[in-house]
Tab-separated table of C-alpha atoms and ligand atoms in Angstrom:
chain	number	residue	atom	x	y	z
K	26	UNK	CA	0.161	0.007	-0.003
K	27	UNK	CA	1.573	3.458	-1.192
K	28	UNK	CA	0.104	5.349	1.807
K	29	UNK	CA	-1.766	4.609	5.029
K	30	UNK	CA	-2.355	8.349	6.181
K	31	UNK	CA	-6.151	7.863	6.411
K	32	UNK	CA	-5.609	4.296	8.775
K	33	UNK	CA	-2.883	6.302	10.794
K	34	UNK	CA	-5.332	9.178	11.084
K	35	UNK	CA	-8.161	6.754	12.050
K	36	UNK	CA	-6.051	5.192	14.894
K	37	UNK	CA	-5.732	8.675	16.346
K	38	UNK	CA	-1.978	9.326	14.948
K	39	UNK	CA	-1.290	13.141	14.644
K	40	UNK	CA	-0.325	13.228	10.876
K	41	UNK	CA	1.157	16.251	8.965
K	42	UNK	CA	-1.708	16.264	6.339
K	43	UNK	CA	-5.489	15.462	6.719
K	44	UNK	CA	-6.687	12.452	4.833
K	45	UNK	CA	-9.721	12.890	2.825
K	46	UNK	CA	-12.135	10.625	1.067
K	47	UNK	CA	-16.269	11.169	0.190
K	48	UNK	CA	-19.424	9.108	0.671
K	49	UNK	CA	-20.645	8.154	-2.579
K	50	UNK	CA	-17.298	9.107	-4.348
K	51	UNK	CA	-18.035	6.248	-6.780
K	52	UNK	CA	-21.437	7.174	-8.131
K	53	UNK	CA	-23.492	9.327	-10.202
K	54	UNK	CA	-21.154	12.264	-10.481
K	55	UNK	CA	-18.446	10.579	-12.368
K	56	UNK	CA	-19.274	10.483	-16.375
K	57	UNK	CA	-16.949	6.953	-16.197
K	58	UNK	CA	-19.729	5.538	-13.746
K	59	UNK	CA	-22.775	6.938	-15.854
K	60	UNK	CA	-20.968	5.018	-18.681
K	61	UNK	CA	-21.095	1.886	-16.899
K	62	UNK	CA	-24.644	2.313	-15.706
K	63	UNK	CA	-25.861	2.757	-18.915
K	64	UNK	CA	-25.370	-0.947	-19.652
K	65	UNK	CA	-25.783	-2.340	-16.243
K	66	UNK	CA	-28.068	-2.076	-13.148
K	67	UNK	CA	-26.747	-1.145	-9.889
K	68	UNK	CA	-27.162	-4.598	-8.566
K	69	UNK	CA	-25.623	-6.097	-11.311
K	70	UNK	CA	-22.747	-3.875	-10.912
K	71	UNK	CA	-22.611	-5.105	-7.262
K	72	UNK	CA	-22.797	-8.791	-8.397
K	73	UNK	CA	-19.889	-8.504	-11.099
K	74	UNK	CA	-16.579	-8.370	-9.196
K	75	UNK	CA	-15.067	-6.722	-12.215
K	76	UNK	CA	-17.668	-4.082	-12.638
K	77	UNK	CA	-17.685	-3.268	-8.835
K	78	UNK	CA	-13.943	-3.114	-8.526
K	79	UNK	CA	-13.768	-0.947	-11.881
K	80	UNK	CA	-16.065	1.512	-10.406
K	81	UNK	CA	-14.688	1.734	-7.041
K	82	UNK	CA	-11.240	2.423	-8.619
K	83	UNK	CA	-12.578	5.269	-10.777
K	84	UNK	CA	-12.864	7.925	-8.314
K	85	UNK	CA	-9.254	6.759	-6.547
K	86	UNK	CA	-7.920	7.327	-9.885
K	87	UNK	CA	-9.537	10.833	-10.861
K	88	UNK	CA	-9.541	12.543	-7.515
K	89	UNK	CA	-6.580	11.529	-5.655
K	90	UNK	CA	-8.447	10.638	-2.217
K	91	UNK	CA	-6.527	8.696	0.535
K	92	UNK	CA	-9.197	5.700	0.737
K	93	UNK	CA	-11.336	3.983	-1.385
K	94	UNK	CA	-14.756	2.708	-0.520
K	95	UNK	CA	-16.405	-0.525	-1.835
K	96	UNK	CA	-18.821	-0.364	-4.197
K	97	UNK	CA	-22.117	-2.097	-3.069
K	98	UNK	CA	-25.315	-1.186	-1.588
K	99	UNK	CA	-26.764	-1.752	2.031
K	100	UNK	CA	-29.266	-4.208	0.789
K	101	UNK	CA	-27.151	-6.438	-1.100
K	102	UNK	CA	-26.721	-8.663	2.141
K	103	UNK	CA	-30.577	-9.198	2.428
K	104	UNK	CA	-31.088	-10.463	-0.591
K	105	UNK	CA	-28.661	-13.337	0.329
K	106	UNK	CA	-30.817	-13.647	3.637
K	107	UNK	CA	-33.709	-14.558	1.384
K	108	UNK	CA	-35.458	-10.997	0.777
K	109	UNK	CA	-36.670	-10.254	-2.680
K	110	UNK	CA	-35.848	-6.871	-3.470
K	111	UNK	CA	-35.004	-4.210	-6.149
K	112	UNK	CA	-33.461	-0.877	-6.478
K	113	UNK	CA	-35.744	1.227	-8.527
K	114	UNK	CA	-34.417	3.785	-10.301
K	115	UNK	CA	-35.236	7.535	-8.823
K	116	UNK	CA	-36.508	5.710	-5.553
K	117	UNK	CA	-33.989	3.329	-4.068
K	118	UNK	CA	-34.353	-0.158	-2.375
K	119	UNK	CA	-37.934	-1.559	-2.696
K	120	UNK	CA	-38.849	-4.787	-0.968
K	121	UNK	CA	-41.162	-7.274	-2.386
K	122	UNK	CA	-42.716	-8.241	0.848
K	123	UNK	CA	-42.052	-6.169	3.903
K	124	UNK	CA	-41.244	-7.575	7.306
K	125	UNK	CA	-43.907	-6.423	9.994
K	126	UNK	CA	-44.594	-9.417	12.108
K	127	UNK	CA	-42.794	-12.064	14.088
K	128	UNK	CA	-43.385	-14.762	11.207
K	129	UNK	CA	-41.982	-12.236	8.683
K	130	UNK	CA	-38.753	-11.725	10.589
K	131	UNK	CA	-38.605	-15.536	10.713
K	132	UNK	CA	-37.636	-15.629	6.886
K	133	UNK	CA	-34.756	-14.024	7.280
K	134	UNK	CA	-31.962	-16.524	6.740
K	135	UNK	CA	-28.375	-16.513	8.417
K	136	UNK	CA	-26.024	-14.832	6.137
K	137	UNK	CA	-22.944	-16.953	5.502
K	138	UNK	CA	-21.166	-14.555	3.367
K	139	UNK	CA	-18.858	-16.987	1.476
K	140	UNK	CA	-21.979	-18.513	0.077
K	141	UNK	CA	-24.329	-15.444	0.032
K	142	UNK	CA	-22.423	-12.631	-1.155
K	143	UNK	CA	-19.147	-14.307	-2.427
K	144	UNK	CA	-18.968	-11.589	-5.336
K	145	UNK	CA	-18.422	-9.315	-2.672
K	146	UNK	CA	-15.539	-10.724	-1.310
K	147	UNK	CA	-14.180	-11.408	-4.645
K	148	UNK	CA	-14.446	-7.498	-5.245
K	149	UNK	CA	-12.640	-6.905	-2.041
K	150	UNK	CA	-9.740	-9.242	-2.879
K	151	UNK	CA	-9.471	-8.039	-6.185
K	152	UNK	CA	-9.284	-4.571	-5.042
K	153	UNK	CA	-6.595	-4.993	-2.518
K	154	UNK	CA	-4.362	-6.356	-5.039
K	155	UNK	CA	-4.894	-3.189	-7.219
K	156	UNK	CA	-5.181	-0.120	-4.886
K	157	UNK	CA	-2.490	1.752	-3.497
K	158	UNK	CA	-4.698	3.343	-0.593
K	159	UNK	CA	-6.793	1.488	1.857
K	160	UNK	CA	-10.104	-0.140	1.033
K	161	UNK	CA	-12.921	0.746	3.388
K	162	UNK	CA	-15.677	-1.849	3.625
K	163	UNK	CA	-19.017	-1.300	4.646
K	164	UNK	CA	-22.605	-2.443	5.661
K	165	UNK	CA	-25.935	-0.734	6.498
K	166	UNK	CA	-26.578	-0.653	10.566
K	167	UNK	CA	-29.571	-2.699	11.774
K	168	UNK	CA	-32.141	0.235	12.370
K	169	UNK	CA	-31.360	1.687	8.562
K	170	UNK	CA	-31.777	-1.737	7.244
K	171	UNK	CA	-34.878	-2.600	9.455
K	172	UNK	CA	-36.245	0.775	7.965
K	173	UNK	CA	-36.288	-0.723	4.628
K	174	UNK	CA	-37.634	-4.033	5.391
K	175	UNK	CA	-40.212	-2.708	7.389
K	176	UNK	CA	-41.374	0.347	5.441
K	177	UNK	CA	-40.549	-1.542	1.918
K	178	UNK	CA	-39.304	1.435	0.419
K	179	UNK	CA	-37.390	4.586	1.202
K	180	UNK	CA	-39.331	6.753	3.882
K	181	UNK	CA	-39.463	10.011	5.299
K	182	UNK	CA	-40.898	9.418	8.950
K	183	UNK	CA	-40.125	5.768	9.297
K	184	UNK	CA	-43.660	5.663	11.087
K	185	UNK	CA	-44.043	1.912	10.423
K	186	UNK	CA	-40.526	0.895	11.625
K	187	UNK	CA	-40.730	2.933	14.846
K	188	UNK	CA	-44.588	1.504	15.495
K	189	UNK	CA	-43.009	-2.172	15.146
K	190	UNK	CA	-40.376	-1.099	17.570
K	191	UNK	CA	-42.399	0.176	20.385
K	192	UNK	CA	-45.407	-2.210	19.875
K	193	UNK	CA	-44.029	-5.544	19.278
K	194	UNK	CA	-40.509	-5.533	21.132
K	195	UNK	CA	-39.974	-9.248	20.351
K	196	UNK	CA	-40.489	-8.946	16.814
K	197	UNK	CA	-38.077	-5.973	16.875
K	198	UNK	CA	-35.376	-7.462	18.845
K	199	UNK	CA	-35.608	-10.712	16.893
K	200	UNK	CA	-35.118	-8.248	13.625
K	201	UNK	CA	-32.449	-6.583	15.337
K	202	UNK	CA	-30.514	-9.848	16.447
K	203	UNK	CA	-30.892	-11.186	12.919
K	204	UNK	CA	-29.802	-8.366	11.189
K	205	UNK	CA	-26.663	-7.745	13.675
K	206	UNK	CA	-25.571	-10.994	13.389
K	207	UNK	CA	-25.290	-10.835	9.549
K	208	UNK	CA	-23.818	-7.385	9.268
K	209	UNK	CA	-21.052	-8.746	11.833
K	210	UNK	CA	-20.444	-11.682	9.614
K	211	UNK	CA	-20.565	-9.448	6.466
K	212	UNK	CA	-18.354	-6.930	7.576
K	213	UNK	CA	-15.887	-9.871	9.080
K	214	UNK	CA	-15.858	-11.673	5.968
K	215	UNK	CA	-14.961	-8.247	3.924
K	216	UNK	CA	-11.942	-7.513	6.324
K	217	UNK	CA	-10.837	-11.152	6.158
K	218	UNK	CA	-10.537	-10.750	2.504
K	219	UNK	CA	-8.579	-7.284	2.797
K	220	UNK	CA	-10.741	-4.125	3.659
K	221	UNK	CA	-8.455	-2.119	6.091
K	222	UNK	CA	-11.147	-0.222	7.728
K	223	UNK	CA	-15.089	-0.574	8.036
K	224	UNK	CA	-17.966	1.734	8.122
K	225	UNK	CA	-21.231	1.085	9.516
K	226	UNK	CA	-23.660	3.246	7.773
K	227	UNK	CA	-26.759	4.070	10.149
K	228	UNK	CA	-27.968	6.725	7.750
K	229	UNK	CA	-31.556	6.759	9.224
K	230	UNK	CA	-30.998	6.720	12.872
K	231	UNK	CA	-31.440	10.273	13.372
K	232	UNK	CA	-35.028	9.966	12.936
K	233	UNK	CA	-35.277	8.400	16.591
K	234	UNK	CA	-34.819	10.229	19.931
K	235	UNK	CA	-32.408	9.399	22.201
K	236	UNK	CA	-34.303	6.821	24.628
K	237	UNK	CA	-35.475	4.966	21.597
K	238	UNK	CA	-32.186	4.700	20.041
K	239	UNK	CA	-30.440	3.896	23.524
K	240	UNK	CA	-33.365	1.036	24.431
K	241	UNK	CA	-34.082	-0.295	20.803
K	242	UNK	CA	-30.867	0.292	18.743
K	243	UNK	CA	-27.658	0.842	20.418
K	244	UNK	CA	-27.480	-2.729	21.796
K	245	UNK	CA	-27.441	-4.181	18.187
K	246	UNK	CA	-25.129	-1.882	17.041
K	247	UNK	CA	-22.646	-2.463	20.101
K	248	UNK	CA	-22.884	-6.055	19.577
K	249	UNK	CA	-21.483	-5.642	15.729
K	250	UNK	CA	-18.755	-2.903	16.688
K	251	UNK	CA	-17.569	-5.082	19.711
K	252	UNK	CA	-17.556	-7.992	17.675
K	253	UNK	CA	-15.089	-6.666	15.140
K	254	UNK	CA	-12.517	-5.329	17.864
K	255	UNK	CA	-10.267	-8.391	17.650
K	256	UNK	CA	-9.542	-7.647	13.716
K	257	UNK	CA	-7.860	-4.627	14.718
K	258	UNK	CA	-9.176	-2.457	11.808
K	259	UNK	CA	-10.524	0.851	12.495
K	260	UNK	CA	-14.476	0.908	12.911
K	261	UNK	CA	-16.406	3.849	11.322
K	262	UNK	CA	-19.914	4.945	12.526
K	263	UNK	CA	-21.863	7.168	10.505
K	264	UNK	CA	-25.592	8.493	10.690
K	265	UNK	CA	-27.470	11.712	9.168
K	266	UNK	CA	-29.213	14.057	11.592
K	267	UNK	CA	-27.828	12.176	14.610
K	268	UNK	CA	-26.682	15.459	16.205
K	269	UNK	CA	-28.691	14.747	19.535
K	270	UNK	CA	-27.426	10.972	19.432
K	271	UNK	CA	-23.628	11.326	19.155
K	272	UNK	CA	-22.802	10.489	22.615
K	273	UNK	CA	-24.723	7.356	22.385
K	274	UNK	CA	-23.547	6.212	18.958
K	275	UNK	CA	-20.046	7.058	19.846
K	276	UNK	CA	-20.461	4.871	23.114
K	277	UNK	CA	-21.150	1.777	21.117
K	278	UNK	CA	-17.494	1.184	20.513
K	279	UNK	CA	-16.454	3.093	17.566
K	280	UNK	CA	-12.876	4.433	16.697
K	281	UNK	CA	-14.330	7.027	13.976
K	282	UNK	CA	-17.480	8.902	14.332
K	283	UNK	CA	-19.042	10.316	11.406
K	284	UNK	CA	-20.602	13.768	11.875
K	285	UNK	CA	-22.913	15.289	9.340
K	286	UNK	CA	-22.915	19.016	8.419
K	287	UNK	CA	-25.390	20.170	10.971
K	288	UNK	CA	-23.020	19.675	14.145
K	289	UNK	CA	-19.969	21.788	13.800
K	290	UNK	CA	-16.684	19.592	14.449
K	291	UNK	CA	-15.720	21.589	17.589
K	292	UNK	CA	-18.746	20.856	18.906
K	293	UNK	CA	-18.895	17.285	18.325
K	294	UNK	CA	-15.264	17.263	19.837
K	295	UNK	CA	-16.174	19.035	22.908
K	296	UNK	CA	-19.062	16.545	23.320
K	297	UNK	CA	-17.295	13.255	22.677
K	298	UNK	CA	-13.870	14.078	23.933
K	299	UNK	CA	-10.568	13.222	22.178
K	300	UNK	CA	-10.767	9.245	22.262
K	301	UNK	CA	-12.738	9.253	19.062
K	302	UNK	CA	-11.563	10.592	15.789
K	303	UNK	CA	-14.575	12.508	13.875
K	304	UNK	CA	-14.896	12.133	10.200
K	305	UNK	CA	-16.541	14.936	8.130
K	306	UNK	CA	-18.250	17.387	7.471
K	307	UNK	CA	-18.654	19.561	4.588
K	308	UNK	CA	-22.128	20.154	3.562
K	309	UNK	CA	-22.679	18.005	0.069
K	310	UNK	CA	-24.547	20.677	-1.378
K	311	UNK	CA	-21.853	23.305	-0.808
K	312	UNK	CA	-20.097	21.375	-3.714
K	313	UNK	CA	-22.718	22.901	-6.349
K	314	UNK	CA	-21.102	26.657	-5.168
K	315	UNK	CA	-18.550	28.418	-6.978
K	316	UNK	CA	-15.119	26.766	-6.039
K	317	UNK	CA	-13.879	29.727	-3.801
K	318	UNK	CA	-17.091	29.183	-1.390
K	319	UNK	CA	-16.101	25.358	-1.271
K	320	UNK	CA	-12.356	26.031	-0.730
K	321	UNK	CA	-13.480	28.757	2.335
K	322	UNK	CA	-15.849	26.045	3.702
K	323	UNK	CA	-13.663	23.397	3.471
K	324	UNK	CA	-11.035	25.463	5.294
K	325	UNK	CA	-13.614	26.195	7.881
K	326	UNK	CA	-14.183	22.527	8.399
K	327	UNK	CA	-10.328	21.874	8.832
K	328	UNK	CA	-10.044	24.878	11.293
K	329	UNK	CA	-12.902	23.288	13.589
K	330	UNK	CA	-10.454	20.296	14.515
K	331	UNK	CA	-6.845	21.936	13.799
K	332	UNK	CA	-6.863	18.726	11.608
K	333	UNK	CA	-6.092	16.843	14.524
K	334	UNK	CA	-7.710	13.226	14.666
K	335	UNK	CA	-9.916	14.485	11.454
K	336	UNK	CA	-10.552	12.450	8.509
K	337	UNK	CA	-12.037	15.181	6.257
K	338	UNK	CA	-15.301	13.911	4.176
K	339	UNK	CA	-18.844	15.042	3.243
K	340	UNK	CA	-21.584	15.315	5.840
K	341	UNK	CA	-23.191	12.624	3.476
K	342	UNK	CA	-22.581	11.427	0.048
K	343	UNK	CA	-21.690	13.128	-2.846
K	344	UNK	CA	-24.813	14.494	-4.766
K	345	UNK	CA	-25.055	13.409	-8.397
K	346	UNK	CA	-24.992	16.818	-9.667
K	347	UNK	CA	-21.244	17.638	-8.362
K	348	UNK	CA	-18.667	18.245	-10.793
K	349	UNK	CA	-16.052	15.902	-10.364
K	350	UNK	CA	-13.417	18.609	-10.828
K	351	UNK	CA	-14.717	20.096	-7.767
K	352	UNK	CA	-13.961	17.007	-5.821
K	353	UNK	CA	-10.577	16.736	-7.254
K	354	UNK	CA	-9.720	20.367	-6.183
K	355	UNK	CA	-11.309	20.021	-2.781
K	356	UNK	CA	-9.020	16.975	-2.263
K	357	UNK	CA	-6.094	19.325	-2.825
K	358	UNK	CA	-7.406	21.891	-0.531
K	359	UNK	CA	-7.555	19.273	2.329
K	360	UNK	CA	-3.913	17.845	1.443
K	361	UNK	CA	-2.371	21.618	1.112
K	362	UNK	CA	-3.848	22.347	4.811
K	363	UNK	CA	-1.437	21.868	7.362
K	364	UNK	CA	-2.053	20.857	10.698
K	365	UNK	CA	-1.988	22.810	13.636
U	26	LIG	O1	-24.308	7.574	-7.227
U	26	LIG	C1	-24.713	6.722	-6.515
U	26	LIG	O2	-25.530	7.025	-5.346
U	26	LIG	C2	-24.561	5.341	-6.627
U	26	LIG	C3	-25.349	4.296	-6.974
U	26	LIG	C4	-26.277	3.746	-5.850
U	26	LIG	C5	-25.962	2.932	-5.006
U	26	LIG	N1	-27.412	3.006	-4.338
U	26	LIG	C6	-24.932	2.394	-4.567
U	26	LIG	C7	-24.349	2.655	-3.085
U	26	LIG	C8	-27.647	4.111	-5.829
U	26	LIG	C9	-28.607	4.803	-6.970
U	26	LIG	C10	-28.182	3.523	-5.005
U	26	LIG	C11	-29.686	3.157	-4.705
U	26	LIG	C12	-29.947	3.325	-3.252
U	26	LIG	N2	-29.633	2.763	-2.059
U	26	LIG	C13	-30.214	4.845	-2.696
U	26	LIG	C14	-30.353	5.983	-3.464
U	26	LIG	C15	-31.679	6.294	-4.443
U	26	LIG	C16	-31.533	7.539	-5.198
U	26	LIG	O3	-31.887	7.028	-6.343
U	26	LIG	O4	-30.562	8.708	-4.885
U	26	LIG	C17	-30.253	4.548	-1.325
U	26	LIG	C18	-30.685	5.818	-0.593
U	26	LIG	C19	-29.910	3.352	-0.966
U	26	LIG	C20	-29.964	2.662	0.202
U	26	LIG	C21	-28.370	2.980	0.808
U	26	LIG	N3	-27.385	2.579	0.160
U	26	LIG	C22	-28.080	3.535	2.235
U	26	LIG	C23	-29.016	4.306	2.973
U	26	LIG	C24	-26.697	3.822	1.963
U	26	LIG	C25	-25.825	4.186	3.043
U	26	LIG	C26	-25.004	5.471	2.615
U	26	LIG	C27	-25.980	6.782	2.575
U	26	LIG	O5	-25.992	7.115	1.337
U	26	LIG	O6	-26.478	7.147	3.479
U	26	LIG	C28	-26.184	2.815	0.775
U	26	LIG	C29	-24.982	2.495	0.635
U	26	LIG	C30	-24.413	2.575	-1.064
U	26	LIG	N4	-25.184	2.593	-1.982
U	26	LIG	C31	-23.159	2.814	-1.281
U	26	LIG	C32	-22.955	2.737	-2.634
U	26	LIG	C33	-21.780	2.916	-3.648
U	26	LIG	C34	-21.818	2.997	-0.273
U	26	LIG	C35	-21.611	3.735	0.466
U	26	LIG	C36	-20.601	5.021	-0.257
U	26	LIG	O7	-20.509	4.842	-1.546
U	26	LIG	O8	-20.220	5.900	0.520
């Protein structure tokens, strides 16, 4: 590996430069990705190691980022657990038969990654041969996956999911147990195949209040993150709109806490203390502004941490409308900035 700046920063070392990568750096903002997608669906790309590896590499070549993120989707392991689903263009994941009862939850089969998602592991192995930066493996967290399984499609309020959580705790806990076991197996298999770090995406956990998160979600996340501890890779935990949950989310045993753009990193640092590394948090929408604005705002984000115990990223994924040249220039801005 050419450069382990990203891994050193994730482990809390003080580095002279701040590492940078972007959630959704492989995706619709890149013309070379759109060219692949003209011929293949997202799920085809995810299930074909040559294609998944190619689109994972595209942003690494073009942008000069310090880490690659595996191209896949959080719903891919669910298919291997027996869930019939599709990713509908412009909509997102759609589940054929949503899970709303104990009997529905019983349909979820245990995940044996080598049998259920061999193509993911082949993609990881192929990538580590070719990459000169670390590869981040990932999975969706139990609440975010449950929200798709229960609602059946993307949802704004996650109302049915919360109703199930509060009205039928045994079914909810069965769902959390099965999902956390599968996610842990999937992440461990990615690390065995060569992923150098893992990120757990609890993208929609921010729809919960702290009491509900602590009682009904945090235990499952803790099982996953503590179950990875012996593997020695940095564990990154991320959610959107999670300002009020940060202490609880960091308390599940994460090494790096992903922060969205709503919480200044200085405030996240004051709340979480010095033991956790912070990842974030430029508002992805700002990348559509003139570059001088992007540069000033990125420098503001860097000044929030002084570049210490900080992995630069956006506060959520790259928007499809983003000009890739903006991202490449943003990488340069971060790399030129000197840690204080
Ligand atoms: O440009 C792109 O967004 C890439 C292509 C794509 C992926 N999944 C790959 C992916 C698309 C269009 C999807 C469908 C999908 N799946 C959506 C978007 C719907 C739309 O049209 O905008 C959503 C929200 C999902 C579910 C999902 N997948 C979530 C909640 C997450 C966690 C990250 C997040 O955005 O909050 C994913 C992970 C995911 N899907 C990744 C990729 C390449 C990995 C994460 C990353 O690259 O940072």
